[in-house]
XYZ file of C-alpha atoms in Angstrom:
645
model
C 0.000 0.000 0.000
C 1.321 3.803 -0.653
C 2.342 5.595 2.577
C -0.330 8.551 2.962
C 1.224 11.632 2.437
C 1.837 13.525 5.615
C 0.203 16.776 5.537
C 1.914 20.535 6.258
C 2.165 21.636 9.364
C 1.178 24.727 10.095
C 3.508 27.657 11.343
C 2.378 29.053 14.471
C 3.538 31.867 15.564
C 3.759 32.701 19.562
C 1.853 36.095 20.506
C 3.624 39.154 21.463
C 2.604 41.074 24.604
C 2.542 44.082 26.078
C 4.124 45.976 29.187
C 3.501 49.231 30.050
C 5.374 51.039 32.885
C 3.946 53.082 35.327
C 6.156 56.255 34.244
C 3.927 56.192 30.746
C 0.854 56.504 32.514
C 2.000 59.347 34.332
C 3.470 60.733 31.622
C 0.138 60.506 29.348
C -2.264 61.889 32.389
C 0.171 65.027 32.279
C 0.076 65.398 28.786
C -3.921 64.969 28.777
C -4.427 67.417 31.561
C -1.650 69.918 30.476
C -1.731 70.051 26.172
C -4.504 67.666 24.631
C -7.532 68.015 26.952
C -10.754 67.097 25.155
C -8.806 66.329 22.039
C -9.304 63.107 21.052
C -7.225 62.923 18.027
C -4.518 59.539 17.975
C -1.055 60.375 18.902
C 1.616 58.867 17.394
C 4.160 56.702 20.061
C 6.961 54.751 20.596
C 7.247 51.600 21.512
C 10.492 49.333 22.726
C 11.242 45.743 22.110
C 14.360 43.463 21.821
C 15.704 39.727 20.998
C 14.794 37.339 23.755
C 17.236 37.346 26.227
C 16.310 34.535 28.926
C 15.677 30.997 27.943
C 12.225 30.632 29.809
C 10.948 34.435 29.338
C 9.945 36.318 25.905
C 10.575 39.501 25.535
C 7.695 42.285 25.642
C 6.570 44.930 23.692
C 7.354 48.344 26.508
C 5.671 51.452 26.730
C 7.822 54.004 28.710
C 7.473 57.497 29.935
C 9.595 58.491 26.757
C 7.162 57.031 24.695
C 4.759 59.983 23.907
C 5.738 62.980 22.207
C 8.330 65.244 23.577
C 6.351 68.375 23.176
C 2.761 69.960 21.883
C 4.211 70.180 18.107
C 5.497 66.811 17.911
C 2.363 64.564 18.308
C 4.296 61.825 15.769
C 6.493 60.242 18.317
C 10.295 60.757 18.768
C 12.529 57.078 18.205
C 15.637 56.493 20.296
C 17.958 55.304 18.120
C 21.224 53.323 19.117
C 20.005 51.550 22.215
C 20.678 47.826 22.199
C 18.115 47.243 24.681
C 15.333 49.405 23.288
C 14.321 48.765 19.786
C 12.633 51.198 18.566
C 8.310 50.541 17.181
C 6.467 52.738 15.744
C 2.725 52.686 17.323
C -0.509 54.400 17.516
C -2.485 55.467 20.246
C -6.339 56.303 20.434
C -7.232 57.462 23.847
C -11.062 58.062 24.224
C -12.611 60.703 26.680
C -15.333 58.522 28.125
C -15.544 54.819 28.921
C -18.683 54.823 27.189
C -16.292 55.553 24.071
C -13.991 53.452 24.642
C -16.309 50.607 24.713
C -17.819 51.419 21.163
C -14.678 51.741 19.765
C -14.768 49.839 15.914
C -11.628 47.524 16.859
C -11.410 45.348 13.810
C -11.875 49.081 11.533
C -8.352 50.243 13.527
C -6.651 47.113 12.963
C -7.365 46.913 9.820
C -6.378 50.673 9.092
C -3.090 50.096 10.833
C -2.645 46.713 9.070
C -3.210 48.832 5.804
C -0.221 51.104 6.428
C 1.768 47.730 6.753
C 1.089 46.615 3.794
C 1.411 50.540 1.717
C 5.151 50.171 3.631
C 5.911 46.807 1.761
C 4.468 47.825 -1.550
C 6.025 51.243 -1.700
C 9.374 49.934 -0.360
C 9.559 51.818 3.221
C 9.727 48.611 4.519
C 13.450 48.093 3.365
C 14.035 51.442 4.489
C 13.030 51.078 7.900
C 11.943 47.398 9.161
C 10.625 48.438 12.336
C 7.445 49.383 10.574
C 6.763 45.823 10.207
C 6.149 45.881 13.854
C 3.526 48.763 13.803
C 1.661 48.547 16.877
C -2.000 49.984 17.859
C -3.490 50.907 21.550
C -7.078 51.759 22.631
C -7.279 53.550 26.200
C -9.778 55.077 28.574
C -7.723 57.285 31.102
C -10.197 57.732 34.744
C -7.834 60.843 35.864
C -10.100 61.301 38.813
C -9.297 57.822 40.124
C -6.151 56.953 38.136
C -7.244 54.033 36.864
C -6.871 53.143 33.232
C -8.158 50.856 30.640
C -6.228 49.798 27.306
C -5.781 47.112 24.976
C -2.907 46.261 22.435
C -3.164 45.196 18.748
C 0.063 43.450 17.084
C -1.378 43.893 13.395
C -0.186 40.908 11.777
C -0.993 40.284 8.013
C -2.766 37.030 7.042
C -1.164 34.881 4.494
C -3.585 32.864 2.045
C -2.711 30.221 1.923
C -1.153 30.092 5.506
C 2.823 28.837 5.349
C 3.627 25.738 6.212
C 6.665 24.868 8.614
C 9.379 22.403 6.519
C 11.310 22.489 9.175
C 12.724 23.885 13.143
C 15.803 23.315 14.720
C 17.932 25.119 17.311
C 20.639 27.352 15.107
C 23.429 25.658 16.730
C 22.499 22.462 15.352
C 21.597 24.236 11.431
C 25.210 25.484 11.352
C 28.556 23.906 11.080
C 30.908 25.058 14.336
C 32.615 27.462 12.238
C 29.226 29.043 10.447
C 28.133 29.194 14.114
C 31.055 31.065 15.293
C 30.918 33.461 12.586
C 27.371 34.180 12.956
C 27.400 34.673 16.235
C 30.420 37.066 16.210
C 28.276 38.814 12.760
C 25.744 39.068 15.254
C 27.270 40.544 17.646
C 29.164 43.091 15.470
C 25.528 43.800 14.258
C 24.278 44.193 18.179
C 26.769 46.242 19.500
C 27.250 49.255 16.554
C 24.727 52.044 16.944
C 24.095 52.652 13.256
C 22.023 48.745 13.516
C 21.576 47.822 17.074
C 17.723 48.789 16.798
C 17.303 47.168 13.377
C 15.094 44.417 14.054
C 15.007 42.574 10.309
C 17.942 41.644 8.090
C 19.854 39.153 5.964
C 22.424 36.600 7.392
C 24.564 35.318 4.170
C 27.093 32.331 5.098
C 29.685 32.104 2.112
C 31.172 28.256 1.187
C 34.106 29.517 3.448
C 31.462 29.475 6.279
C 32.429 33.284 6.710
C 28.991 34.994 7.787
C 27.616 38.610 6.751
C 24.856 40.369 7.796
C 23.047 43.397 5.727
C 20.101 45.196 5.939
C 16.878 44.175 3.857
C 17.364 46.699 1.088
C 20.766 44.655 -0.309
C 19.398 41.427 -1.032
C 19.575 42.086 -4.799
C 23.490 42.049 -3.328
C 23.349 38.975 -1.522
C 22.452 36.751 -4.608
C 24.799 34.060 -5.798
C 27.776 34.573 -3.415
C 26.439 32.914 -0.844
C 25.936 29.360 0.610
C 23.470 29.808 2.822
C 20.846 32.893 3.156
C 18.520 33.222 5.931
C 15.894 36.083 6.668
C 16.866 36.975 10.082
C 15.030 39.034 12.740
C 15.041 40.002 16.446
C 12.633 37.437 17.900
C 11.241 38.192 21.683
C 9.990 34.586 21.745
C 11.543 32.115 24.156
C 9.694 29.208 23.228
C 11.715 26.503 21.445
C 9.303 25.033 18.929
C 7.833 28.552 17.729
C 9.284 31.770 16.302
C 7.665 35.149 17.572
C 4.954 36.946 16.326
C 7.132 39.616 13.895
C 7.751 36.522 11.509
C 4.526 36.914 10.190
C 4.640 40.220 8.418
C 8.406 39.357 7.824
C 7.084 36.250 5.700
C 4.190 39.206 3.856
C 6.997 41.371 3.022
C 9.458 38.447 1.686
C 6.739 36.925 -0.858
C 4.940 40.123 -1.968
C 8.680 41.717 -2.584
C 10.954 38.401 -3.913
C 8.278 35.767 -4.763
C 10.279 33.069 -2.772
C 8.366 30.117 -2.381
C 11.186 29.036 0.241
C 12.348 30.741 2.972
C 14.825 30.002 5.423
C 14.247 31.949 9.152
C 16.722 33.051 11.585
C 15.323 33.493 15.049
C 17.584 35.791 16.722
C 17.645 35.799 20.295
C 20.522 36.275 23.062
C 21.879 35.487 26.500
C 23.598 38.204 28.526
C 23.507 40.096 25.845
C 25.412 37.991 22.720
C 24.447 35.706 20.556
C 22.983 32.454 21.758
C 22.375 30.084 19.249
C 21.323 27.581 21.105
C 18.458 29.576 22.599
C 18.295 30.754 18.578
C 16.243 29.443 15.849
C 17.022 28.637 12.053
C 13.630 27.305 9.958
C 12.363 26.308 6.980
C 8.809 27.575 5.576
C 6.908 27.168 2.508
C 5.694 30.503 1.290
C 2.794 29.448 -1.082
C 2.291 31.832 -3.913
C -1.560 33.227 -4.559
C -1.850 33.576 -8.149
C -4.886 36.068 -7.007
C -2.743 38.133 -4.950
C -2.506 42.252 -6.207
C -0.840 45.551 -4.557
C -3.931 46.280 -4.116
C -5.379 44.100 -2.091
C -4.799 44.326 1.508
C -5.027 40.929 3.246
C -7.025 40.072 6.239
C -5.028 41.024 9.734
C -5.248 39.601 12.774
C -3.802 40.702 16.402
C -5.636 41.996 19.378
C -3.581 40.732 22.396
C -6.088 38.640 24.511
C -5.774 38.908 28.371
C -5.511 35.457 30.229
C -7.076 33.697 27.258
C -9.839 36.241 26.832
C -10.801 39.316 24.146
C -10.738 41.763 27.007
C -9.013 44.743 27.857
C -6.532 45.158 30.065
C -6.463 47.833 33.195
C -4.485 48.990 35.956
C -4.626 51.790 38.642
C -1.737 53.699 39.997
C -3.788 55.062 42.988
C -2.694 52.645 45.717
C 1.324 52.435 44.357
C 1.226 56.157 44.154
C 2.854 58.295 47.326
C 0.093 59.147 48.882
C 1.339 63.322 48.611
C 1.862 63.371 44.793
C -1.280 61.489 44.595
C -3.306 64.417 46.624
C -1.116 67.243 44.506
C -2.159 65.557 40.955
C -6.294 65.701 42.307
C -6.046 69.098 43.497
C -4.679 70.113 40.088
C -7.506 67.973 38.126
C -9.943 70.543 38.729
C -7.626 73.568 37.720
C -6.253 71.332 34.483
C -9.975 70.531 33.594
C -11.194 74.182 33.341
C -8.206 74.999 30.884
C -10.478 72.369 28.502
C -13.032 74.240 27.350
C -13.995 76.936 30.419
C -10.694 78.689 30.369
C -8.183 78.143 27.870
C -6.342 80.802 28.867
C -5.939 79.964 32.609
C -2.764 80.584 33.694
C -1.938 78.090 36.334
C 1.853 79.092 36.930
C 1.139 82.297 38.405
C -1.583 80.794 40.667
C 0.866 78.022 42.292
C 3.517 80.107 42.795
C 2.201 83.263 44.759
C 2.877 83.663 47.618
C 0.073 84.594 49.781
C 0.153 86.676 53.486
C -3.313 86.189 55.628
C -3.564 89.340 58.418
C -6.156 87.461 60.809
C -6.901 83.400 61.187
C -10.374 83.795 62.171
C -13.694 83.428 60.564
C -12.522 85.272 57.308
C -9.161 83.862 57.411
C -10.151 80.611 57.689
C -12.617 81.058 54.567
C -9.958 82.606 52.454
C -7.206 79.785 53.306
C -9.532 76.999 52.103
C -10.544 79.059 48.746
C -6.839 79.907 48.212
C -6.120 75.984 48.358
C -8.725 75.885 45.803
C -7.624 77.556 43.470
C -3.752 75.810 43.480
C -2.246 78.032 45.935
C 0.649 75.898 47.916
C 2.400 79.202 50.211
C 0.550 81.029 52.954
C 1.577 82.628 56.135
C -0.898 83.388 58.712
C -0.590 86.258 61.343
C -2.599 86.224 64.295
C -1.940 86.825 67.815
C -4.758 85.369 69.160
C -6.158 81.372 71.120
C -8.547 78.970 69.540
C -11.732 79.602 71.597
C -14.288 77.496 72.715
C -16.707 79.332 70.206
C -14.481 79.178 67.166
C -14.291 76.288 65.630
C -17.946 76.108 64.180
C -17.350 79.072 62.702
C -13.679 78.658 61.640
C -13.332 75.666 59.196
C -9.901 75.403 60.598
C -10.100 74.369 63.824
C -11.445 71.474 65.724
C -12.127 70.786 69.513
C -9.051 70.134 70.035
C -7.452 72.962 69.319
C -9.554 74.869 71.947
C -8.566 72.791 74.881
C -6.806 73.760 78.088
C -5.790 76.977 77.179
C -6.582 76.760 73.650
C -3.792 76.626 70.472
C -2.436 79.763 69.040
C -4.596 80.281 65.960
C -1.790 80.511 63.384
C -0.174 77.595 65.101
C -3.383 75.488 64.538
C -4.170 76.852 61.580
C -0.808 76.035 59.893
C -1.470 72.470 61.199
C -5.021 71.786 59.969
C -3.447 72.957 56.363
C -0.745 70.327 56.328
C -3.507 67.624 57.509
C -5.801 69.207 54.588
C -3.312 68.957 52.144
C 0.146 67.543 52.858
C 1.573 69.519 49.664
C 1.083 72.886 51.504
C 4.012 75.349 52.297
C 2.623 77.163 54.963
C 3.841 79.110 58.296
C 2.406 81.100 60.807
C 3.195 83.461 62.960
C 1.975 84.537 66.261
C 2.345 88.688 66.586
C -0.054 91.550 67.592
C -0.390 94.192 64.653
C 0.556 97.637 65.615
C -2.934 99.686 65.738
C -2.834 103.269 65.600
C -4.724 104.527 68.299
C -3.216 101.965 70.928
C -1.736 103.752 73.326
C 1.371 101.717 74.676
C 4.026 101.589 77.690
C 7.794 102.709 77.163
C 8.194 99.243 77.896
C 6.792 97.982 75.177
C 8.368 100.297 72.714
C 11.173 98.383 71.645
C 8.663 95.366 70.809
C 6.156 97.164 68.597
C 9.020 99.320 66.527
C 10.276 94.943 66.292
C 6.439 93.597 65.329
C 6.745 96.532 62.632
C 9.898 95.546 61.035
C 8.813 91.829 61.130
C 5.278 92.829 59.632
C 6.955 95.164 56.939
C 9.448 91.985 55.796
C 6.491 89.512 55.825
C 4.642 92.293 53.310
C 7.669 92.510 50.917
C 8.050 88.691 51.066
C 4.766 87.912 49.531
C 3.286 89.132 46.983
C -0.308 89.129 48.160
C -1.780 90.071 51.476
C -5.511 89.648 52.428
C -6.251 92.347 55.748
C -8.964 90.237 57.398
C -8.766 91.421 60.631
C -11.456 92.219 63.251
C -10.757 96.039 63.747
C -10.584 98.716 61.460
C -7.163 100.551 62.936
C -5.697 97.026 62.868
C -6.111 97.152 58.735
C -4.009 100.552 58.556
C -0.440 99.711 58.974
C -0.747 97.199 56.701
C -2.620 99.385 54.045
C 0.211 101.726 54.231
C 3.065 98.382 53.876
C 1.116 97.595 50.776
C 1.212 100.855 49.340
C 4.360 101.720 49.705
C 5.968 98.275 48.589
C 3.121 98.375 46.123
C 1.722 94.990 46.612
C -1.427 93.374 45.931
C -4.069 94.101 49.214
C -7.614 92.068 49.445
C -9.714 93.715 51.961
C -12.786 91.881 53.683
C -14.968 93.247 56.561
C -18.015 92.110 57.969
C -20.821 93.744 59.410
C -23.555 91.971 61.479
C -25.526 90.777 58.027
C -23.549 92.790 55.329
C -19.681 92.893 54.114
C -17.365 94.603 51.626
C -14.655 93.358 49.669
C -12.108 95.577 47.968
C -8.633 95.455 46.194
C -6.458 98.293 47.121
C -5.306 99.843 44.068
C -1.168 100.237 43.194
C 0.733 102.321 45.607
C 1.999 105.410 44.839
C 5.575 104.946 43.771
C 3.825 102.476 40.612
C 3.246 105.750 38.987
C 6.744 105.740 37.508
C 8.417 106.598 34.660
C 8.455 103.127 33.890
C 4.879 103.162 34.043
C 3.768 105.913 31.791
C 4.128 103.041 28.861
C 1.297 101.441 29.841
C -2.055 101.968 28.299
C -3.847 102.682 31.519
C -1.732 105.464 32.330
C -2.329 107.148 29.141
C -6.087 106.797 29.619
C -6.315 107.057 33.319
C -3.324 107.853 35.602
C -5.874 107.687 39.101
C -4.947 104.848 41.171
C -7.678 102.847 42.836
C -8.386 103.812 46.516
C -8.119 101.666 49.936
C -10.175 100.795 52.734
C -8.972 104.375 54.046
C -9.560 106.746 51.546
C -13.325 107.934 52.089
C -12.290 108.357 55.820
C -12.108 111.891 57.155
C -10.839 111.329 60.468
C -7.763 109.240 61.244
C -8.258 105.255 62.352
C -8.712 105.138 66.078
C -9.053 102.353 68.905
C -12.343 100.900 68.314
C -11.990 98.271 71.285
C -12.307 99.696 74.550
C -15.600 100.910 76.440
C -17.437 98.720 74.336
C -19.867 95.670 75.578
C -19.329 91.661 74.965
C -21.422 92.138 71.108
C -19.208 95.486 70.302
C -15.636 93.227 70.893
C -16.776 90.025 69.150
C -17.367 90.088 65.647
C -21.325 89.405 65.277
C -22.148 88.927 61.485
C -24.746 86.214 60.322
C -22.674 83.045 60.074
C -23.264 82.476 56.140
C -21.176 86.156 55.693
C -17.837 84.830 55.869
C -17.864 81.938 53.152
C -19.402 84.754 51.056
C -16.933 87.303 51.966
C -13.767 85.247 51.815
C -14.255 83.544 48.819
C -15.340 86.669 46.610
C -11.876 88.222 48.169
C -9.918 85.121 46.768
C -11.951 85.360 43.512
C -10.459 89.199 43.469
C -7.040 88.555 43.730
C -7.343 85.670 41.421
C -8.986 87.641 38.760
C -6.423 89.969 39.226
C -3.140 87.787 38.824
C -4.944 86.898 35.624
C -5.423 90.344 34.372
C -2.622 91.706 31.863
C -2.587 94.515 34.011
C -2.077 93.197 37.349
C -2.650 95.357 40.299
C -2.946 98.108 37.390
C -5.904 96.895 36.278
C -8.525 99.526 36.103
C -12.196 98.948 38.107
C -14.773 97.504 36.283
C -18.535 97.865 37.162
C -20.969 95.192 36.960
C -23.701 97.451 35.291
C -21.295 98.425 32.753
C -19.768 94.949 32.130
C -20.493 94.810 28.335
C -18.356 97.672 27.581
C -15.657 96.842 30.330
C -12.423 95.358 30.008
C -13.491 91.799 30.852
C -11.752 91.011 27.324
C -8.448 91.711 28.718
C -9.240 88.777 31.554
C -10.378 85.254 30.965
C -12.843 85.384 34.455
C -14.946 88.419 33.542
C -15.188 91.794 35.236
C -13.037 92.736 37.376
C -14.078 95.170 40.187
C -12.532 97.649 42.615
C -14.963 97.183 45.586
C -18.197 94.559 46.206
C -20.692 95.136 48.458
C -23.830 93.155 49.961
C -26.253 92.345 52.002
C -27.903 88.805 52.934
C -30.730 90.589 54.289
C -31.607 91.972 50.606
C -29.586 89.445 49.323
C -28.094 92.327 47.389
C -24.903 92.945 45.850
C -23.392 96.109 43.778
C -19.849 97.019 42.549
C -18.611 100.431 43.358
C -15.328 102.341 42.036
C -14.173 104.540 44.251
C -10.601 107.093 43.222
C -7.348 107.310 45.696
C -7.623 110.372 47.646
C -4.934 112.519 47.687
C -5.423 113.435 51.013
C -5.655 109.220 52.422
C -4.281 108.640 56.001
C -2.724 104.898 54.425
C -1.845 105.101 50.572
C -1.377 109.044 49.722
C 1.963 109.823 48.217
C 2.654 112.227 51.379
C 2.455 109.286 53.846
C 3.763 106.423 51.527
C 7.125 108.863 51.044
C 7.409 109.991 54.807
C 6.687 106.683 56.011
């Protein structure tokens, strides 16, 4: 009887997976929240890969932190080139902005687009050029930035041969080569490995001459290689450990090889290493039979395979970075998410710099102060220094978000002590200080004793003014406000002013000191159109400030206001000073008035109108802007006192 013919075996090709290091991830959230925002265009990425180097472990396909794009203008990916142990792929990403999208993403539409561009790279010859394209690469994502948790899945776009190839033969390299072919491929190999002009090139030709000398070139000289060798193989970097299968970047290897030569035989060199030469017994050398489809055009792109399955399954992958984070940079990166997010579509033009690095001085860490710390933390702002002199009370700390029951007991924590605490246990990120010191009040009389201490308390308040650049006065008494009017003046620095009456409250910016009407200054617009400064809290008063504390009952000395003032109050004093860092102008910026607001200068700054003073009153539930002119003649920010002071 005839033997039955055996039939072909199939080559089977091991998958290639994926790794991605936590550094990408971080990398990618910055780059979402920072430059691409709601833009959900595919960025173009890099991807690193090698020979296998470990006889029981393939080699992955790595996504790094260097991966992405370098900058804004270079969303098509920047290749390292000359790294041995990072081969350079090119990839795609698509990175969707809700799970919902990610979900109806058309996955078999991407891989066949990106399994189109393999095949355009083989018919128009790129290919040759560059072999890592035969490795193109696709990823899906969903990034949660809120919880940093992320969702992705890999495609290895491989094309699909018709009729598949058939495996002739496998066999260690060791054992396909004579001891001298061996030697000289492996040193070839090795010459090939360790120059930087062909480290990272992942396909080429090994050519063993009769003399068993061996040569390796790159793809585009095979016309050379013909008829002066023995042997020819098709080699290529192969992350596969396994000994009875080469690795998944045969397979468009084998594409390019029959649509470009016609071979019907090919012999494969499976490249891999051991400590970083040559191993060819951990190497591969086969035989396939590349069957020719008499159908076949340029045209046609052939069916592609290669989502990466996750333990066995057509799932994607995910990961979150929340609990391997440090618990800090974690609660820095969500206090920024909210700031990042309105630069999407709210306010493009937010500038976040000059909101996380003012520095910000609070006169007063009591019900106001209190309001305008947390609002300042709000809006990104890491450095502020309290100054108070007085306890935590029994009474405070339902009133002042700061403090707790704790800080009231025995004789009660120092309130910018406490407050300086309760910041750090807030947010961990803050760079805050406080110090405990009385402000000079005019008004006051004081001892000869105590000289000597209030000239030092005005020195030490003066430096704390000139080493910030904003100061909020949000003190309980009206002469305690003045010293501190005439510091900002004269170092002409920002001043936020917030006082409370029993159910009403003001809120004012003081206008630039005296000394900003320079020379220097007469370039800018405003003083060509309007040289008047803005006044302070002291320039409608006609009599000088004067002790407003003693003879006066229990309700006189405490500050009663209705308790939903101070949130009010506090945060439209923060919303001043932050509207005003934003303005081109600075603390130059001229007062705008709500009623005229569509002829203002809200164009010159991305959160609307910006006013001088804002008053209201939660028993009309009323507000109104008012603009109200230095006077000449002010006890705190005239040019007399400023220059005499």
């Amino acid at each position: 009887m005839a033997e039955k013919e055996t039939p072909p075996i199939i080559l089977q090709f091991a998958p290639l997976n994926s790794s991605v290091d936590e550094g990408f991830w971080h990398s990618f959230s910055s780059l979402k929240l920072d430059k691409l925002g709601i833009d959900d265009s595919p960025i173009s990425i890099t991807g690193f890969s090698g020979p296998c180097s470990h006889p029981q472990v393939s080699n992955h396909l790595t996504l790094l932190s260097e991966s992405l794009p370098l900058d804004e203008q270079s969303l098509i990916g920047s290749t390292s080139h000359g790294n041995r142990n990072k081969c350079s792929v090119p990839g795609i990403l698509y990175n969707t902005n809700t799970v919902e999208s990610f979900h109806k993403l058309d996955k078999q539409s991407l891989l066949k687009a990106e399994a189109k561009k393999i095949w355009e790279d083989i018919q128009s010859g790129r290919a040759l050029e560059d072999s890592s394209v035969l490795s193109r690469f696709l990823v899906i994502s969903f990034a949660d930035l809120k919880k940093w948790s992320f969702r992705y899945w890999f495609a290895f776009p491989a094309l699909v041969l018709d009729p598949p190839v058939s495996l002739m033969e496998l066999k260690p390299a060791s054992e396909y080569f004579s001891s001298e072919e061996a030697e000289s491929v492996s040193a070839a190999c090795n010459d090939w490995r360790d120059s930087d002009l062909t480290t990272d090139v992942p396909f080429f030709l090994v050519s063993v001459s009769s003399d068993s000398k061996a040569t390796i070139r790159h793809l585009k000289d095979w016309e050379a290689c013909q008829g002066d060798h023995q042997k020819l193989l098709f080699g290529f970097y192969d992350p596969c450990h396994l000994p009875s299968n080469p690795g998944w970047p045969l397979r468009n290897y084998l594409a390019l090889i029959r649509s470009r030569w016609n071979l019907e035989t090919v012999w494969f060199f499976c490249y891999r290493e051991s400590r970083g030469f040559a191993d060819l017994n951990l190497s591969l050398v086969g035989q396939a039979s590349v069957t020719l489809s008499s159908g076949e055009s340029a045209e046609t792109v052939p069916n592609s395979v290669g989502w990466e399955l996750n333990k066995g399954k057509r799932v994607p992958r995910s990961i979150s970075l929340a609990n391997s984070m440090d618990p800090t940079r974690l609660a820095v990166s969500a206090v920024d998410l909210n700031l990042k997010l309105m630069r999407w579509r709210a306010l493009p033009s937010l500038n976040l710099n000059v909101l996380s690095s003012v520095k910000c001085l609070l006169l007063g860490a009591g019900t106001l102060g209190c309001q305008v710390a947390r609002t300042l933390m709000g809006w990104g702002i890491r450095n502020i220094t309290f100054v108070d002199y007085g306890k935590v009370a029994m009474s405070n700390p339902v009133r002042q978000s700061l403090y707790t029951f704790e800080d009231c007991v025995g004789r009660g924590e120092f309130k910018a002590v406490a407050a300086v605490k309760s910041l750090k246990q807030i947010f961990p990120a803050m760079e805050t200080s406080g110090v405990v010191m009385a402000i000079p009040m005019p008004g006051h009389p004081i001892s000869s004793q105590e000289e000597d201490s209030v000239l030092g308390d005005c020195k030490r308040l003066s430096d704390l003014i000139e080493s910030h650049d904003a100061v909020f006065l949000l003190t309980d008494t009206r002469e305690s406000r003045w010293l501190p009017s005439l510091l900002c003046a004269n170092a002409n620095k920002i001043a936020i002013n917030a006082a409370l009456g029993f159910d009403s409250y003001m809120v004012m910016r003081h206008g630039a000191g005296p000394t900003s009407l320079s020379d220097d200054m007469q370039n800018l617009d405003i003083n060509k159109t309007n040289t008047q400064r803005l006044g302070c809290y002291f320039c409608n008063d006609v009599v000088a400030p004067q002790d407003s504390m003693t003879d006066r009952t229990l309700d006189q000395q405490c500050t009663v206001t209705r308790p939903g003032l101070a949130p009010i109050a506090g945060a439209l004093a923060v919303e001043l000073l932050v509207g005003v860092l934003q303005h081109p102008l600075g603390i130059n910026a001229k007062g705008d008035n709500s009623s005229l607001s569509n002829t203002g200068n809200n164009d010159d700054s991305p959160l609307g109108i910006l006013p001088h003073q804002i008053r209201g009153s939660v028993s009309q539930f009323s507000q109104i802007t008012l603009l109200g002119q230095a006077s000449n003649s002010c006890t705190a920010c005239s040019e007399t006192v400023s220059f005499s002071f």
